[in-house]
């Protein structure tokens, strides 16, 4: 074995160790997010607010004084959930997973710190994997998975850095990342190897990097859409005089309002859609260089186009009055399902010119 080969093998081992270490830290972050939600559900402030909101006789109740950190704090009576107009809701955003509980908020901050640490460790694993193969680490599904989860966490941390109200996303994100990495190291793992000839192009850096980023952002939008559907059902039940279950109330009252979640998902998907369009165009140009034709309705090309059409339909529906709300949300989830099948289904179960799964 040459010195260069030995060095690359050592780097590959270091990459594996870093990925497993990142999984361990993500697990700690997962439990910290769980603690944030659990302490939030026990929050005296949150319970009092929920009781006031649920009790019709409390509409004229004065502000409530509660004990807090050895002193007292004034809790204003929250608004009763109402619908302001058709398609709109006059609903304040929830307090967040911590539910106003100081200890819950502390665990949330610990979870964010652990998420940052895990992200840096995983990023190190992706970089050392790239060094071990002396190319971009996107030659097979294992490499794509570890890069995808890194970028997804990076998008989340970037939104937090921009002071966006997305800390509620942390528990769902870390759960998905752990599942993604677990699948990567157990089922999709592929030893370091060189690329097939068709992938030796600078378009690998352009096309695949944008595809990974788009997928990560689409994932964030899909989580927001799913939570919107739950929150919208919760608000609808309250508006009709119903009494949601204790668990649903405890969780959903701390999330942003349905209108906020709907707007968040729409803006995220709309912002990244032009980049997805560029991704498909870049792939077509690369195909022209590699295979002498720009488009051949290969399974990967076909499902990329189907995904594009699905997201275009969602954005059009979202801008159409009759299709706003839940109907548009269902289209968004269908579109993300197309993206997932384009990645997992086509790569694993369908043969074509893009069959580089390595599994």
Tab-separated table of C-alpha atoms in Angstrom:
chain	number	residue	atom	x	y	z
A	1	UNK	CA	0.000	0.000	0.000
A	2	UNK	CA	1.381	3.379	-0.991
A	3	UNK	CA	1.702	6.238	1.469
A	4	UNK	CA	-1.071	8.169	-0.303
A	5	UNK	CA	-3.431	5.180	-0.133
A	6	UNK	CA	-2.668	4.663	3.556
A	7	UNK	CA	-3.293	8.334	4.250
A	8	UNK	CA	-6.625	8.230	2.431
A	9	UNK	CA	-7.654	5.112	4.352
A	10	UNK	CA	-6.799	6.815	7.649
A	11	UNK	CA	-8.820	9.856	6.649
A	12	UNK	CA	-11.773	7.611	5.802
A	13	UNK	CA	-11.556	6.043	9.276
A	14	UNK	CA	-11.394	9.482	10.879
A	15	UNK	CA	-14.472	10.478	8.879
A	16	UNK	CA	-16.367	7.428	10.167
A	17	UNK	CA	-15.384	8.221	13.763
A	18	UNK	CA	-16.548	11.821	13.351
A	19	UNK	CA	-19.896	10.751	11.887
A	20	UNK	CA	-20.521	8.359	14.783
A	21	UNK	CA	-19.427	11.062	17.246
A	22	UNK	CA	-21.854	13.513	15.636
A	23	UNK	CA	-24.626	10.952	16.054
A	24	UNK	CA	-23.801	10.663	19.755
A	25	UNK	CA	-23.963	14.444	20.237
A	26	UNK	CA	-27.166	14.699	18.184
A	27	UNK	CA	-28.637	12.088	20.538
A	28	UNK	CA	-27.764	14.278	23.532
A	29	UNK	CA	-29.328	17.254	21.730
A	30	UNK	CA	-32.435	15.146	21.075
A	31	UNK	CA	-32.855	14.425	24.782
A	32	UNK	CA	-32.266	18.099	25.610
A	33	UNK	CA	-35.025	19.097	23.178
A	34	UNK	CA	-37.269	16.471	24.789
A	35	UNK	CA	-36.517	18.003	28.203
A	36	UNK	CA	-37.394	21.455	26.849
A	37	UNK	CA	-40.810	20.210	25.710
A	38	UNK	CA	-41.417	18.267	28.923
A	39	UNK	CA	-40.598	21.174	31.229
A	40	UNK	CA	-42.650	23.443	28.989
A	41	UNK	CA	-45.661	21.172	29.439
A	42	UNK	CA	-45.304	21.532	33.227
A	43	UNK	CA	-44.903	25.305	33.121
A	44	UNK	CA	-47.190	27.101	35.603
A	45	UNK	CA	-47.359	30.052	33.237
A	46	UNK	CA	-48.381	27.835	30.330
A	47	UNK	CA	-50.964	25.916	32.386
A	48	UNK	CA	-52.490	29.130	33.704
A	49	UNK	CA	-52.643	30.615	30.206
A	50	UNK	CA	-54.276	27.461	28.871
A	51	UNK	CA	-56.838	27.460	31.673
A	52	UNK	CA	-57.732	31.075	31.027
A	53	UNK	CA	-58.053	30.471	27.302
A	54	UNK	CA	-60.228	27.408	27.753
A	55	UNK	CA	-62.553	28.941	30.362
A	56	UNK	CA	-65.275	31.109	28.760
A	57	UNK	CA	-65.892	32.802	32.107
A	58	UNK	CA	-62.307	34.045	32.118
A	59	UNK	CA	-62.884	36.460	29.257
A	60	UNK	CA	-63.228	39.282	31.764
A	61	UNK	CA	-60.615	37.964	34.191
A	62	UNK	CA	-57.886	40.332	35.290
A	63	UNK	CA	-54.166	39.716	34.885
A	64	UNK	CA	-52.794	36.850	36.968
A	65	UNK	CA	-49.852	37.051	39.346
A	66	UNK	CA	-47.603	33.981	39.558
A	67	UNK	CA	-44.408	33.142	41.393
A	68	UNK	CA	-41.260	33.206	39.332
A	69	UNK	CA	-37.623	32.767	40.448
A	70	UNK	CA	-38.337	33.738	44.037
A	71	UNK	CA	-40.380	36.802	43.063
A	72	UNK	CA	-43.589	37.469	41.223
A	73	UNK	CA	-44.483	38.052	37.621
A	74	UNK	CA	-47.679	39.311	36.004
A	75	UNK	CA	-49.281	37.098	33.407
A	76	UNK	CA	-51.694	38.911	31.143
A	77	UNK	CA	-54.807	37.004	30.217
A	78	UNK	CA	-54.125	35.558	26.725
A	79	UNK	CA	-56.429	36.123	23.817
A	80	UNK	CA	-59.120	33.570	23.192
A	81	UNK	CA	-58.546	31.926	19.835
A	82	UNK	CA	-60.734	33.489	17.185
A	83	UNK	CA	-60.933	33.761	13.430
A	84	UNK	CA	-60.565	37.341	12.283
A	85	UNK	CA	-61.871	36.790	8.764
A	86	UNK	CA	-62.148	34.129	6.119
A	87	UNK	CA	-58.709	32.665	5.550
A	88	UNK	CA	-57.159	34.678	8.403
A	89	UNK	CA	-56.657	34.132	12.114
A	90	UNK	CA	-56.147	36.569	14.927
A	91	UNK	CA	-53.959	34.160	16.921
A	92	UNK	CA	-50.769	35.101	18.788
A	93	UNK	CA	-47.774	32.808	18.305
A	94	UNK	CA	-47.127	30.339	21.107
A	95	UNK	CA	-44.322	30.867	23.616
A	96	UNK	CA	-42.160	28.099	22.149
A	97	UNK	CA	-41.316	24.587	23.305
A	98	UNK	CA	-40.206	25.837	26.727
A	99	UNK	CA	-43.716	27.168	27.379
A	100	UNK	CA	-42.428	30.086	29.435
A	101	UNK	CA	-40.647	27.781	31.883
A	102	UNK	CA	-37.136	28.980	32.802
A	103	UNK	CA	-35.729	25.482	33.216
A	104	UNK	CA	-37.312	24.415	29.937
A	105	UNK	CA	-35.725	27.417	28.239
A	106	UNK	CA	-32.353	26.417	29.734
A	107	UNK	CA	-32.643	22.924	28.271
A	108	UNK	CA	-33.578	24.473	24.941
A	109	UNK	CA	-30.426	26.572	24.960
A	110	UNK	CA	-28.360	23.512	25.887
A	111	UNK	CA	-29.979	21.656	22.984
A	112	UNK	CA	-29.008	24.428	20.574
A	113	UNK	CA	-25.409	24.356	21.844
A	114	UNK	CA	-25.261	20.579	21.394
A	115	UNK	CA	-26.760	20.914	17.913
A	116	UNK	CA	-24.041	23.397	16.957
A	117	UNK	CA	-21.352	21.048	18.304
A	118	UNK	CA	-22.813	18.050	16.475
A	119	UNK	CA	-23.062	20.096	13.271
A	120	UNK	CA	-19.364	21.024	13.475
A	121	UNK	CA	-18.345	17.423	14.142
A	122	UNK	CA	-20.467	16.138	11.276
A	123	UNK	CA	-19.103	18.840	8.990
A	124	UNK	CA	-15.620	17.635	9.923
A	125	UNK	CA	-16.679	14.107	8.983
A	126	UNK	CA	-17.903	15.279	5.574
A	127	UNK	CA	-14.685	17.233	4.940
A	128	UNK	CA	-12.418	14.328	5.923
A	129	UNK	CA	-14.495	12.005	3.724
A	130	UNK	CA	-13.857	14.407	0.841
A	131	UNK	CA	-10.142	14.450	1.656
A	132	UNK	CA	-10.031	10.648	1.724
A	133	UNK	CA	-11.410	10.371	-1.811
A	134	UNK	CA	-9.785	13.606	-3.073
A	135	UNK	CA	-13.042	14.870	-4.538
A	136	UNK	CA	-16.414	16.267	-3.563
A	137	UNK	CA	-18.097	13.817	-1.131
A	138	UNK	CA	-21.166	13.288	-3.295
A	139	UNK	CA	-20.356	10.162	-5.282
A	140	UNK	CA	-22.866	7.779	-3.671
A	141	UNK	CA	-25.898	7.780	-1.385
A	142	UNK	CA	-23.863	7.435	1.816
A	143	UNK	CA	-21.936	10.593	1.031
A	144	UNK	CA	-25.076	12.363	-0.121
A	145	UNK	CA	-26.877	11.435	3.116
A	146	UNK	CA	-24.200	12.703	5.480
A	147	UNK	CA	-23.885	15.904	3.472
A	148	UNK	CA	-27.653	16.366	3.245
A	149	UNK	CA	-28.149	16.095	7.017
A	150	UNK	CA	-25.255	18.493	7.600
A	151	UNK	CA	-26.777	21.076	5.283
A	152	UNK	CA	-30.250	20.626	6.811
A	153	UNK	CA	-28.879	21.376	10.277
A	154	UNK	CA	-26.899	24.277	8.814
A	155	UNK	CA	-30.113	25.756	7.372
A	156	UNK	CA	-31.779	25.470	10.782
A	157	UNK	CA	-28.857	27.095	12.594
A	158	UNK	CA	-28.708	29.797	9.923
A	159	UNK	CA	-32.353	30.674	10.522
A	160	UNK	CA	-31.678	30.843	14.257
A	161	UNK	CA	-28.689	33.118	13.626
A	162	UNK	CA	-31.019	35.389	11.640
A	163	UNK	CA	-33.256	35.636	14.745
A	164	UNK	CA	-36.076	33.658	13.160
A	165	UNK	CA	-38.585	31.953	15.455
A	166	UNK	CA	-37.701	28.364	14.501
A	167	UNK	CA	-36.444	26.777	17.722
A	168	UNK	CA	-39.590	24.647	17.724
A	169	UNK	CA	-38.052	22.853	14.719
A	170	UNK	CA	-35.119	21.466	16.744
A	171	UNK	CA	-36.727	18.279	18.083
A	172	UNK	CA	-38.149	17.272	14.696
A	173	UNK	CA	-34.870	18.084	12.945
A	174	UNK	CA	-32.616	16.088	15.264
A	175	UNK	CA	-35.008	13.127	15.073
A	176	UNK	CA	-34.820	13.152	11.273
A	177	UNK	CA	-31.044	13.654	11.253
A	178	UNK	CA	-30.517	10.677	13.565
A	179	UNK	CA	-32.697	8.516	11.326
A	180	UNK	CA	-30.860	9.774	8.239
A	181	UNK	CA	-27.400	9.109	9.686
A	182	UNK	CA	-28.490	5.754	11.091
A	183	UNK	CA	-29.648	4.732	7.619
A	184	UNK	CA	-26.402	6.050	6.143
A	185	UNK	CA	-24.021	4.097	8.387
A	186	UNK	CA	-26.021	0.840	8.427
A	187	UNK	CA	-27.615	0.444	4.996
A	188	UNK	CA	-26.063	2.974	2.636
A	189	UNK	CA	-22.439	2.895	3.761
A	190	UNK	CA	-19.969	2.629	0.902
A	191	UNK	CA	-16.184	2.487	1.292
A	192	UNK	CA	-14.182	5.375	-0.158
A	193	UNK	CA	-13.769	4.970	-3.880
A	194	UNK	CA	-13.228	6.996	-7.009
A	195	UNK	CA	-16.002	8.350	-9.190
A	196	UNK	CA	-17.353	6.720	-12.306
A	197	UNK	CA	-16.043	8.518	-15.422
A	198	UNK	CA	-19.317	10.345	-16.096
A	199	UNK	CA	-19.043	12.178	-12.778
A	200	UNK	CA	-15.591	13.624	-13.395
A	201	UNK	CA	-16.713	17.175	-14.074
A	202	UNK	CA	-16.831	20.553	-12.371
A	203	UNK	CA	-20.611	20.284	-12.785
A	204	UNK	CA	-20.533	17.817	-9.886
A	205	UNK	CA	-19.776	20.736	-7.583
A	206	UNK	CA	-22.487	22.919	-9.119
A	207	UNK	CA	-25.344	20.513	-9.790
A	208	UNK	CA	-25.105	18.196	-6.787
A	209	UNK	CA	-24.355	20.927	-4.234
A	210	UNK	CA	-27.454	22.872	-5.249
A	211	UNK	CA	-29.543	19.679	-5.233
A	212	UNK	CA	-28.428	18.940	-1.667
A	213	UNK	CA	-29.171	22.476	-0.504
A	214	UNK	CA	-32.595	22.475	-2.164
A	215	UNK	CA	-33.468	19.154	-0.553
A	216	UNK	CA	-32.468	20.441	2.881
A	217	UNK	CA	-34.625	23.552	2.505
A	218	UNK	CA	-37.546	21.548	1.095
A	219	UNK	CA	-37.284	19.339	4.188
A	220	UNK	CA	-37.534	22.348	6.510
A	221	UNK	CA	-40.556	23.556	4.564
A	222	UNK	CA	-42.179	20.100	4.778
A	223	UNK	CA	-41.824	19.990	8.578
A	224	UNK	CA	-43.419	23.438	8.797
A	225	UNK	CA	-46.252	22.264	6.539
A	226	UNK	CA	-46.978	19.164	8.636
A	227	UNK	CA	-47.068	21.212	11.829
A	228	UNK	CA	-49.305	23.769	10.106
A	229	UNK	CA	-51.871	21.053	9.361
A	230	UNK	CA	-51.935	19.972	13.016
A	231	UNK	CA	-52.097	23.548	14.296
A	232	UNK	CA	-54.807	24.492	11.819
A	233	UNK	CA	-56.954	21.563	12.991
A	234	UNK	CA	-56.343	22.613	16.596
A	235	UNK	CA	-57.371	26.235	15.943
A	236	UNK	CA	-60.400	25.129	13.949
A	237	UNK	CA	-61.595	22.946	16.816
A	238	UNK	CA	-61.138	25.797	19.294
A	239	UNK	CA	-62.938	28.241	17.037
A	240	UNK	CA	-65.905	25.878	16.771
A	241	UNK	CA	-66.131	25.577	20.555
A	242	UNK	CA	-64.450	22.177	20.799
A	243	UNK	CA	-62.052	21.031	23.514
A	244	UNK	CA	-58.861	19.449	22.123
A	245	UNK	CA	-57.161	16.729	24.150
A	246	UNK	CA	-54.693	17.574	26.906
A	247	UNK	CA	-51.652	16.324	24.992
A	248	UNK	CA	-52.592	18.132	21.778
A	249	UNK	CA	-53.232	21.320	23.722
A	250	UNK	CA	-49.939	21.080	25.603
A	251	UNK	CA	-47.936	20.659	22.401
A	252	UNK	CA	-49.796	22.778	19.885
A	253	UNK	CA	-50.411	25.828	22.079
A	254	UNK	CA	-46.639	26.370	22.226
A	255	UNK	CA	-46.128	26.321	18.460
A	256	UNK	CA	-46.479	29.403	16.244
A	257	UNK	CA	-49.993	30.047	14.973
A	258	UNK	CA	-51.227	28.191	11.906
A	259	UNK	CA	-51.020	31.393	9.873
A	260	UNK	CA	-47.366	31.839	10.883
A	261	UNK	CA	-46.476	28.231	10.063
A	262	UNK	CA	-48.259	28.479	6.729
A	263	UNK	CA	-46.402	31.660	5.852
A	264	UNK	CA	-43.075	30.179	6.980
A	265	UNK	CA	-43.467	27.057	4.820
A	266	UNK	CA	-44.564	29.061	1.806
A	267	UNK	CA	-41.670	31.491	2.032
A	268	UNK	CA	-39.124	28.709	2.489
A	269	UNK	CA	-40.382	26.738	-0.517
A	270	UNK	CA	-40.794	29.834	-2.671
A	271	UNK	CA	-37.284	31.062	-1.855
A	272	UNK	CA	-35.566	27.820	-2.880
A	273	UNK	CA	-37.735	26.971	-5.906
A	274	UNK	CA	-35.692	29.108	-8.359
A	275	UNK	CA	-32.541	27.297	-7.191
A	276	UNK	CA	-34.244	23.950	-7.830
A	277	UNK	CA	-35.024	25.187	-11.331
A	278	UNK	CA	-31.338	26.043	-11.771
A	279	UNK	CA	-30.403	22.584	-10.437
A	280	UNK	CA	-32.399	20.881	-13.190
A	281	UNK	CA	-30.950	23.174	-15.859
A	282	UNK	CA	-27.407	22.549	-14.575
A	283	UNK	CA	-28.053	18.805	-14.650
A	284	UNK	CA	-29.229	19.047	-18.258
A	285	UNK	CA	-26.079	20.942	-19.248
A	286	UNK	CA	-23.942	18.343	-17.462
A	287	UNK	CA	-25.808	15.550	-19.263
A	288	UNK	CA	-25.020	17.237	-22.554
A	289	UNK	CA	-21.315	17.238	-21.708
A	290	UNK	CA	-21.264	13.680	-20.322
A	291	UNK	CA	-23.654	11.796	-22.614
A	292	UNK	CA	-24.062	14.039	-25.629
A	293	UNK	CA	-27.711	14.860	-24.970
A	294	UNK	CA	-29.348	17.366	-22.638
A	295	UNK	CA	-32.487	15.441	-21.777
A	296	UNK	CA	-33.389	11.790	-22.215
A	297	UNK	CA	-36.208	11.163	-19.737
A	298	UNK	CA	-33.954	9.023	-17.610
A	299	UNK	CA	-35.799	8.076	-14.345
A	300	UNK	CA	-33.838	10.628	-12.335
A	301	UNK	CA	-34.489	13.348	-14.909
A	302	UNK	CA	-38.162	12.424	-15.089
A	303	UNK	CA	-38.700	12.561	-11.328
A	304	UNK	CA	-36.712	15.773	-11.012
A	305	UNK	CA	-39.116	17.312	-13.504
A	306	UNK	CA	-42.136	15.827	-11.694
A	307	UNK	CA	-40.849	17.353	-8.459
A	308	UNK	CA	-40.438	20.704	-10.193
A	309	UNK	CA	-44.011	20.536	-11.541
A	310	UNK	CA	-45.348	19.575	-8.102
A	311	UNK	CA	-43.671	22.519	-6.360
A	312	UNK	CA	-44.691	24.857	-9.166
A	313	UNK	CA	-48.276	23.673	-8.707
A	314	UNK	CA	-48.030	24.276	-4.958
A	315	UNK	CA	-46.696	27.814	-5.381
A	316	UNK	CA	-49.382	28.594	-7.934
A	317	UNK	CA	-52.079	27.155	-5.654
A	318	UNK	CA	-50.729	29.098	-2.688
A	319	UNK	CA	-51.180	32.307	-4.676
A	320	UNK	CA	-54.731	31.343	-5.664
A	321	UNK	CA	-57.473	32.317	-3.227
A	322	UNK	CA	-59.458	29.085	-3.527
A	323	UNK	CA	-56.440	26.876	-2.889
A	324	UNK	CA	-54.777	28.572	0.054
A	325	UNK	CA	-54.484	26.816	3.367
A	326	UNK	CA	-54.850	23.063	3.736
A	327	UNK	CA	-55.303	22.277	0.038
A	328	UNK	CA	-52.034	23.990	-0.829
A	329	UNK	CA	-50.359	22.317	2.158
A	330	UNK	CA	-51.312	18.879	0.844
A	331	UNK	CA	-49.757	19.790	-2.497
A	332	UNK	CA	-46.550	20.850	-0.698
A	333	UNK	CA	-46.331	17.464	1.022
A	334	UNK	CA	-46.961	15.656	-2.271
A	335	UNK	CA	-44.159	17.699	-3.834
A	336	UNK	CA	-41.754	16.798	-1.012
A	337	UNK	CA	-42.803	13.164	-1.364
A	338	UNK	CA	-41.781	13.400	-5.028
A	339	UNK	CA	-38.394	14.745	-3.967
A	340	UNK	CA	-37.931	11.883	-1.487
A	341	UNK	CA	-38.817	9.288	-4.113
A	342	UNK	CA	-36.518	10.999	-6.589
A	343	UNK	CA	-33.675	10.465	-4.141
A	344	UNK	CA	-34.370	7.168	-2.363
A	345	UNK	CA	-36.779	5.384	-4.688
A	346	UNK	CA	-35.088	6.134	-8.000
A	347	UNK	CA	-31.556	5.632	-6.658
A	348	UNK	CA	-32.264	2.293	-4.981
A	349	UNK	CA	-35.040	0.639	-6.986
A	350	UNK	CA	-34.762	2.063	-10.514
A	351	UNK	CA	-31.848	1.587	-12.906
A	352	UNK	CA	-30.665	4.338	-15.212
A	353	UNK	CA	-27.757	6.553	-16.107
A	354	UNK	CA	-27.922	8.129	-12.641
A	355	UNK	CA	-27.523	4.804	-10.803
A	356	UNK	CA	-24.677	5.805	-8.501
A	357	UNK	CA	-26.260	4.733	-5.217
A	358	UNK	CA	-23.432	2.417	-4.281
A	359	UNK	CA	-25.789	0.047	-2.418
